[in-house]
Amino acid sequence: MNTLQAWTEAACAELGLDPAAADVRKILDLARDAAHQVERPAAPLTTFLLGLAVGSGQPLAPAAEQLSRLAEQWHAAGH
């Protein structure tokens, strides 16, 4: 087990969450997209917003894909 896996399990245990619900690759890909297409501080904010969306009942993968597309469009529009 690597450090990120151990951290994910520990953080999920602390919050009473199922670590299987954390699609680490999808979340990190979204953070990368936000950091590179918008600006670095957008990465933690965007992943937090994803968490709020998932907490309100939206499926993780489609919500992450929506935000990744938004980041790509944001960059393309020259914001």
C-alpha positions as a Markdown table, in Angstrom:
| # | Residue | x | y | z |
|---|---|---|---|---|
| 1 | Met | 0.0 | 0.0 | 0.0 |
| 2 | Asn | 1.4 | 3.4 | -0.9 |
| 3 | Thr | 1.0 | 6.6 | 1.1 |
| 4 | Leu | -1.9 | 7.9 | -0.9 |
| 5 | Gln | -3.9 | 4.7 | -0.4 |
| 6 | Ala | -3.1 | 4.7 | 3.3 |
| 7 | Trp | -4.1 | 8.3 | 3.6 |
| 8 | Thr | -7.4 | 7.7 | 1.7 |
| 9 | Glu | -8.3 | 4.8 | 3.9 |
| 10 | Ala | -7.4 | 6.7 | 7.1 |
| 11 | Ala | -9.3 | 9.9 | 6.0 |
| 12 | Cys | -12.3 | 7.8 | 5.0 |
| 13 | Ala | -12.2 | 6.0 | 8.3 |
| 14 | Glu | -12.0 | 9.3 | 10.2 |
| 15 | Leu | -15.1 | 10.6 | 8.3 |
| 16 | Gly | -17.0 | 7.4 | 8.4 |
| 17 | Leu | -16.9 | 7.0 | 4.6 |
| 18 | Asp | -16.4 | 3.9 | 2.4 |
| 19 | Pro | -13.0 | 4.2 | 0.7 |
| 20 | Ala | -14.3 | 2.3 | -2.3 |
| 21 | Ala | -16.5 | 5.4 | -3.0 |
| 22 | Ala | -13.3 | 7.5 | -3.6 |
| 23 | Asp | -12.3 | 7.2 | -7.2 |
| 24 | Val | -8.8 | 8.5 | -6.6 |
| 25 | Arg | -7.8 | 8.5 | -10.3 |
| 26 | Lys | -10.9 | 10.4 | -11.3 |
| 27 | Ile | -10.5 | 13.0 | -8.5 |
| 28 | Leu | -6.8 | 13.5 | -9.3 |
| 29 | Asp | -7.5 | 13.9 | -13.0 |
| 30 | Leu | -10.1 | 16.5 | -12.2 |
| 31 | Ala | -7.7 | 18.4 | -9.9 |
| 32 | Arg | -5.0 | 18.3 | -12.6 |
| 33 | Asp | -7.5 | 19.7 | -15.2 |
| 34 | Ala | -8.6 | 22.5 | -12.9 |
| 35 | Ala | -5.0 | 23.4 | -12.0 |
| 36 | His | -3.7 | 23.4 | -15.5 |
| 37 | Gln | -6.8 | 24.8 | -17.4 |
| 38 | Val | -8.0 | 27.4 | -14.8 |
| 39 | Glu | -5.3 | 28.1 | -12.2 |
| 40 | Arg | -3.6 | 26.1 | -9.4 |
| 41 | Pro | -5.9 | 27.2 | -6.6 |
| 42 | Ala | -8.9 | 26.0 | -8.6 |
| 43 | Ala | -7.8 | 22.4 | -8.0 |
| 44 | Pro | -8.8 | 22.0 | -4.3 |
| 45 | Leu | -11.8 | 24.2 | -4.8 |
| 46 | Thr | -13.0 | 22.2 | -7.7 |
| 47 | Thr | -12.5 | 18.8 | -5.9 |
| 48 | Phe | -14.4 | 20.3 | -2.9 |
| 49 | Leu | -17.3 | 21.3 | -5.2 |
| 50 | Leu | -17.2 | 17.8 | -6.7 |
| 51 | Gly | -17.6 | 16.4 | -3.2 |
| 52 | Leu | -20.6 | 18.7 | -2.5 |
| 53 | Ala | -22.2 | 17.5 | -5.7 |
| 54 | Val | -21.6 | 13.8 | -4.9 |
| 55 | Gly | -22.9 | 14.4 | -1.4 |
| 56 | Ser | -26.1 | 15.9 | -2.8 |
| 57 | Gly | -26.6 | 12.7 | -4.8 |
| 58 | Gln | -24.9 | 13.3 | -8.2 |
| 59 | Pro | -22.8 | 10.4 | -9.4 |
| 60 | Leu | -19.0 | 11.0 | -9.1 |
| 61 | Ala | -17.9 | 10.2 | -12.6 |
| 62 | Pro | -20.4 | 12.3 | -14.6 |
| 63 | Ala | -20.0 | 15.2 | -12.2 |
| 64 | Ala | -16.2 | 15.1 | -12.5 |
| 65 | Glu | -16.4 | 14.8 | -16.3 |
| 66 | Gln | -18.7 | 17.9 | -16.4 |
| 67 | Leu | -16.2 | 19.9 | -14.3 |
| 68 | Ser | -13.3 | 18.7 | -16.5 |
| 69 | Arg | -15.1 | 19.9 | -19.6 |
| 70 | Leu | -15.9 | 23.2 | -18.0 |
| 71 | Ala | -12.2 | 23.6 | -17.1 |
| 72 | Glu | -11.2 | 22.8 | -20.7 |
| 73 | Gln | -13.8 | 25.3 | -22.1 |
| 74 | Trp | -12.6 | 27.9 | -19.6 |
| 75 | His | -9.1 | 27.6 | -20.9 |
| 76 | Ala | -10.2 | 27.6 | -24.5 |
| 77 | Ala | -12.2 | 30.8 | -23.9 |
| 78 | Gly | -9.1 | 32.5 | -22.7 |
| 79 | His | -10.4 | 33.3 | -19.2 |
